[in-house]
mmCIF file of C-alpha atoms in Angstrom:
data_model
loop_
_atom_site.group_PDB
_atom_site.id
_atom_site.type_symbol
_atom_site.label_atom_id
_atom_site.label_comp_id
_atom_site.label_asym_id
_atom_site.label_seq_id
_atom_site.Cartn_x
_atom_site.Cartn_y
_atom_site.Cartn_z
ATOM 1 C CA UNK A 1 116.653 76.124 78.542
ATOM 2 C CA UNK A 2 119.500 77.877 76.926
ATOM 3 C CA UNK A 3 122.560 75.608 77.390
ATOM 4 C CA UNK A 4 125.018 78.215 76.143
ATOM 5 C CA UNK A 5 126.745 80.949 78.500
ATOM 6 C CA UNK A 6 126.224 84.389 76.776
ATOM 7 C CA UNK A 7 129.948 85.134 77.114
ATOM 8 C CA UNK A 8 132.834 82.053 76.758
ATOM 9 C CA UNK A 9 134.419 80.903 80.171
ATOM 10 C CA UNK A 10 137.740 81.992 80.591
ATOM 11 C CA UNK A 11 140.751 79.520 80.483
ATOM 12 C CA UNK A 12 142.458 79.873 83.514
ATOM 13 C CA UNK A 13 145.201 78.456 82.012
ATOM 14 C CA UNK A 14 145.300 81.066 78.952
ATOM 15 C CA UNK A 15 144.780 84.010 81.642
ATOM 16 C CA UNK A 16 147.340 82.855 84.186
ATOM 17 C CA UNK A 17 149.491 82.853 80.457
ATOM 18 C CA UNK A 18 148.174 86.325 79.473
ATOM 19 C CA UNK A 19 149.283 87.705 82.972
ATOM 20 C CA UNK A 20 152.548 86.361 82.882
ATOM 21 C CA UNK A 21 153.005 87.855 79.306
ATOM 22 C CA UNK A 22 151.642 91.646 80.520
ATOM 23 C CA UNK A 23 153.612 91.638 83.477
ATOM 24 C CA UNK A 24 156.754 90.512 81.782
ATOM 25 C CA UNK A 25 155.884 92.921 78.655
ATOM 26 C CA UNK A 26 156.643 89.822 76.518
ATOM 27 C CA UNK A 27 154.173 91.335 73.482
ATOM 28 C CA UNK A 28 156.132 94.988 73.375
ATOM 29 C CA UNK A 29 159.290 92.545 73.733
ATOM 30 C CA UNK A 30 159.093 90.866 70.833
ATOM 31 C CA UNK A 31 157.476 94.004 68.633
ATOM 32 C CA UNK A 32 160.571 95.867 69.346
ATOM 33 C CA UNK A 33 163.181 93.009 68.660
ATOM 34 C CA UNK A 34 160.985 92.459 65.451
ATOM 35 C CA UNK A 35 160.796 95.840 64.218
ATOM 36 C CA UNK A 36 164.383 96.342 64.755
ATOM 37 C CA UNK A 37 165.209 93.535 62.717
ATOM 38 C CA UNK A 38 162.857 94.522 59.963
ATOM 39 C CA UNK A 39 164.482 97.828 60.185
ATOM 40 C CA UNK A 40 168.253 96.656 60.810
ATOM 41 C CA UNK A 41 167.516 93.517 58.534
ATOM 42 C CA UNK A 42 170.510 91.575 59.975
ATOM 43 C CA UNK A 43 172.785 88.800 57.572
ATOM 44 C CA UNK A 44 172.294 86.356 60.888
ATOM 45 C CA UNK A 45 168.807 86.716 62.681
ATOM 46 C CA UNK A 46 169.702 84.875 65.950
ATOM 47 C CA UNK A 47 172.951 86.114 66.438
ATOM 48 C CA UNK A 48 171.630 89.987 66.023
ATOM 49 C CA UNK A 49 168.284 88.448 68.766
ATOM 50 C CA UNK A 50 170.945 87.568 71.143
ATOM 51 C CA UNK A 51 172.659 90.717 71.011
ATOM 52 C CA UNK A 52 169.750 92.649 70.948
ATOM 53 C CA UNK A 53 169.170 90.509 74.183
ATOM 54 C CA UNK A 54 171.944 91.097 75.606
ATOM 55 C CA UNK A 55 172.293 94.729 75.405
ATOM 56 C CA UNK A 56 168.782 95.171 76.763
ATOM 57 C CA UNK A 57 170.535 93.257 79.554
ATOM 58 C CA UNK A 58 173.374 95.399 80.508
ATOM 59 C CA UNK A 59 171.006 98.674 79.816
ATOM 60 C CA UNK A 60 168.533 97.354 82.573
ATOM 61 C CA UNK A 61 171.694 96.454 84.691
ATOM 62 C CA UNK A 62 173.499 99.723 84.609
ATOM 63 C CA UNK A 63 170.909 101.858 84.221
ATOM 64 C CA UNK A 64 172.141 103.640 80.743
ATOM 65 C CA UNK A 65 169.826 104.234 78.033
ATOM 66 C CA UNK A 66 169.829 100.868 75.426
ATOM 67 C CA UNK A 67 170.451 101.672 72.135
ATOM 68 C CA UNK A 68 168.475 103.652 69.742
ATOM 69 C CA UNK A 69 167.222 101.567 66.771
ATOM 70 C CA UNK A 70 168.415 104.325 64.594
ATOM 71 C CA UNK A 71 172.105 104.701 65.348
ATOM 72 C CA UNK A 72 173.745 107.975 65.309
ATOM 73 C CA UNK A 73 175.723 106.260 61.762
ATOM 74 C CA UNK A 74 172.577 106.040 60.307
ATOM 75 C CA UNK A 75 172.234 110.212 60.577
ATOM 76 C CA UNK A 76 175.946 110.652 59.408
ATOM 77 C CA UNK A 77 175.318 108.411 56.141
ATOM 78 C CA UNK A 78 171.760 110.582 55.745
ATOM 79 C CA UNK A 79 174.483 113.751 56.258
ATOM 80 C CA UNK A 80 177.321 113.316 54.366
ATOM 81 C CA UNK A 81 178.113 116.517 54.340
ATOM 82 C CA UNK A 82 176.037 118.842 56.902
ATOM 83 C CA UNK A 83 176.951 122.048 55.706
ATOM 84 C CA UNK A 84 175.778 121.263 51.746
ATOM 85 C CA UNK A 85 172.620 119.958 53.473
ATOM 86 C CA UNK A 86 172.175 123.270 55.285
ATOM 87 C CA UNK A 87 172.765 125.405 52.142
ATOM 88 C CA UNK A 88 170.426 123.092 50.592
ATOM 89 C CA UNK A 89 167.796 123.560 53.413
ATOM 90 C CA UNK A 90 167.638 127.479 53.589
ATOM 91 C CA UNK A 91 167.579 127.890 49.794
ATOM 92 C CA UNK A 92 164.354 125.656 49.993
ATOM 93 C CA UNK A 93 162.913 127.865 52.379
ATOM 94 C CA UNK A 94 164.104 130.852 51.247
ATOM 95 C CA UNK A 95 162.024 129.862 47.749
ATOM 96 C CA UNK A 96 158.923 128.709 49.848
ATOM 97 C CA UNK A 97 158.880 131.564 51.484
ATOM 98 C CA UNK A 98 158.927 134.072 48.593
ATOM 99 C CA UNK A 99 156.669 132.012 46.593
ATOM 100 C CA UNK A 100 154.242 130.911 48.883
ATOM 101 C CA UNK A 101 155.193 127.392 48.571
ATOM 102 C CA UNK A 102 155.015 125.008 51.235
ATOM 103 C CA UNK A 103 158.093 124.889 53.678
ATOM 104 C CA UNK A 104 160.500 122.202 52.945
ATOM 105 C CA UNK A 105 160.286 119.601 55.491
ATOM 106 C CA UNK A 106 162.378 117.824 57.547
ATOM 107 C CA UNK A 107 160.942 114.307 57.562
ATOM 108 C CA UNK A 108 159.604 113.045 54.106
ATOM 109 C CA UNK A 109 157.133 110.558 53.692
ATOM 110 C CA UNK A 110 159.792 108.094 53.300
ATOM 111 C CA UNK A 111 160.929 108.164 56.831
ATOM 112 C CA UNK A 112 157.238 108.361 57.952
ATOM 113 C CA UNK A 113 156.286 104.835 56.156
ATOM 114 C CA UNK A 114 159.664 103.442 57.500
ATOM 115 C CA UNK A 115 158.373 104.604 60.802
ATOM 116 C CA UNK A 116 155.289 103.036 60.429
ATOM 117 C CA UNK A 117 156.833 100.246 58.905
ATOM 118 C CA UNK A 118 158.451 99.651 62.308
ATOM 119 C CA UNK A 119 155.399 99.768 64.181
ATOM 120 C CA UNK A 120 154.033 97.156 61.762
ATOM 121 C CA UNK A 121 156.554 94.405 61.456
ATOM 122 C CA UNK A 122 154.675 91.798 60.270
ATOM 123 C CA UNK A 123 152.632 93.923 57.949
ATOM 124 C CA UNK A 124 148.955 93.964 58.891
ATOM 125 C CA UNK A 125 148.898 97.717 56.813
ATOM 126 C CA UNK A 126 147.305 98.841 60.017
ATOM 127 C CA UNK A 127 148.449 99.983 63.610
ATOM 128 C CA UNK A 128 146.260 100.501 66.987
ATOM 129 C CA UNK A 129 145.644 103.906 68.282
ATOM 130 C CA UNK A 130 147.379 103.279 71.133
ATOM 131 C CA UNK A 131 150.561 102.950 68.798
ATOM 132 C CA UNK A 132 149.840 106.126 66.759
ATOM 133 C CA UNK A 133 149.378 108.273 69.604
ATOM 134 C CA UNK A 134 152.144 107.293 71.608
ATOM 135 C CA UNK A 135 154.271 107.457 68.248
ATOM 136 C CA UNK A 136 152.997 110.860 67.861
ATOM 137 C CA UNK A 137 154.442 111.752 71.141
ATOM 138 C CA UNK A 138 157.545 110.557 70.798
ATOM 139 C CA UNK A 139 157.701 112.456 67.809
ATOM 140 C CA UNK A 140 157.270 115.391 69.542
ATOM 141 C CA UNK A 141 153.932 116.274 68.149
ATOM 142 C CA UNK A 142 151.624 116.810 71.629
ATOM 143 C CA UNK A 143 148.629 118.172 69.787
ATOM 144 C CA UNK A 144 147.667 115.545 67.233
ATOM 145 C CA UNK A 145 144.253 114.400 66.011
ATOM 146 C CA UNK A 146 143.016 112.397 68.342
ATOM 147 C CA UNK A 147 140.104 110.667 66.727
ATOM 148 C CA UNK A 148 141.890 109.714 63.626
ATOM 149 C CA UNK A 149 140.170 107.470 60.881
ATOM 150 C CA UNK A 150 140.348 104.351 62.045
ATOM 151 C CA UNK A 151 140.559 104.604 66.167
ATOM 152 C CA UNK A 152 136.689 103.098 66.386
ATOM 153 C CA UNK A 153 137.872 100.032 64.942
ATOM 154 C CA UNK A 154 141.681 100.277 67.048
ATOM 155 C CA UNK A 155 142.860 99.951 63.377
ATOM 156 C CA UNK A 156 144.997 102.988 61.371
ATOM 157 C CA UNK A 157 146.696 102.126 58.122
ATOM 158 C CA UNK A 158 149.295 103.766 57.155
ATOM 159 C CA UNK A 159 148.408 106.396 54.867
ATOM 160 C CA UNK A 160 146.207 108.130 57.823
ATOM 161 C CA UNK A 161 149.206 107.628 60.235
ATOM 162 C CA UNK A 162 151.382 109.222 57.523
ATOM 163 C CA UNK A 163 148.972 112.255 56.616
ATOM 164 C CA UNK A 164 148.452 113.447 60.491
ATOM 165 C CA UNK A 165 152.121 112.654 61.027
ATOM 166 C CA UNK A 166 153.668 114.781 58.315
ATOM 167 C CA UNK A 167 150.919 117.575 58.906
ATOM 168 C CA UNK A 168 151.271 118.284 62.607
ATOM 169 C CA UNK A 169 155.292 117.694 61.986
ATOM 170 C CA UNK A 170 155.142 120.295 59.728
ATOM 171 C CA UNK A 171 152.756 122.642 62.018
ATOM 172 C CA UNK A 172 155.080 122.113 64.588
ATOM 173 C CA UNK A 173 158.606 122.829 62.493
ATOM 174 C CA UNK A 174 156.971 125.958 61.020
ATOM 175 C CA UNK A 175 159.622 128.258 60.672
ATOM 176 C CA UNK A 176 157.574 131.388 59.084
ATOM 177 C CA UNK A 177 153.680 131.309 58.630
ATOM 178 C CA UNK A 178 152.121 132.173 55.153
ATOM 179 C CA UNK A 179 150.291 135.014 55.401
#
């Protein structure tokens, strides 16, 4: 007689715990406050926890949006000076354009790996599918691979996330098609 169940008994302790933590949406808690201080990397970790805290707070309470993790400083620093950028911009695809060249781009891989570098705090080099699709979304990209490599084993590193990412970006900020 086989003394051993086929599958291990659940704890009821460890899923009354687990409920708790999915109804409270402890996990995407704590991702969020730890990708934003990854990304933020704050002088005093507590202190920037409890204001993190504490503006998630008054957002729920009044209803307004709570802060973006990238601020709208972070854009002005990127854009020193818009109108040099612009210049900058159309010359780029002016030259693609009559060369053939592929169109300059307005995310570069670096922002791409500091996304993903957000999704993965703690560094595993991988993220789940459910994380690159809904990533992909808020990205604006709604036609994205869908079986990536990776998805079978709920694990995509970040040189797949950064490959479809920049390619359906780029599909999708196409400004002239090569013909």
């Amino acid at each position: 007689m086989n003394n051993h169940p086929s599958a291990p008994i659940a704890n009821p302790i460890e899923e009354t715990a687990n409920d708790y933590l999915q109804m409270h949406r402890i996990h995407e808690l704590f991702h969020n406050l730890s990708a934003s201080m990854v990304y933020n990397r704050p002088e005093d970790p507590k202190v920037f926890m409890i204001d993190y805290l504490e503006q998630l707070k008054k957002a729920r309470a009044t209803g307004l949006a709570f802060p973006a993790l990238v601020q709208d400083t972070d854009l002005t620093s990127v854009f020193q000076d818009p109108k040099v950028f612009m210049i900058d911009y159309l010359e780029q695809l002016k030259k693609a354009r009559a060369t053939g060249l592929a169109f300059p781009a307005l995310v570069q891989d670096t922002d791409l790996t500091s996304v993903f570098r957000m999704l993965d705090p703690v560094g595993l080099g991988h993220i789940t599918y459910s994380q690159y699709a809904s990533t992909m979304e808020a990205l604006g990209v709604t036609k994205y691979n869908t079986a990536p490599a990776g998805k079978d084993a709920d694990h995509i590193s970040s040189e797949t996330f950064c490959q479809e990412a920049k390619k359906r970006i780029n599909e999708l900020n196409a400004t002239f098609h090569n013909q």
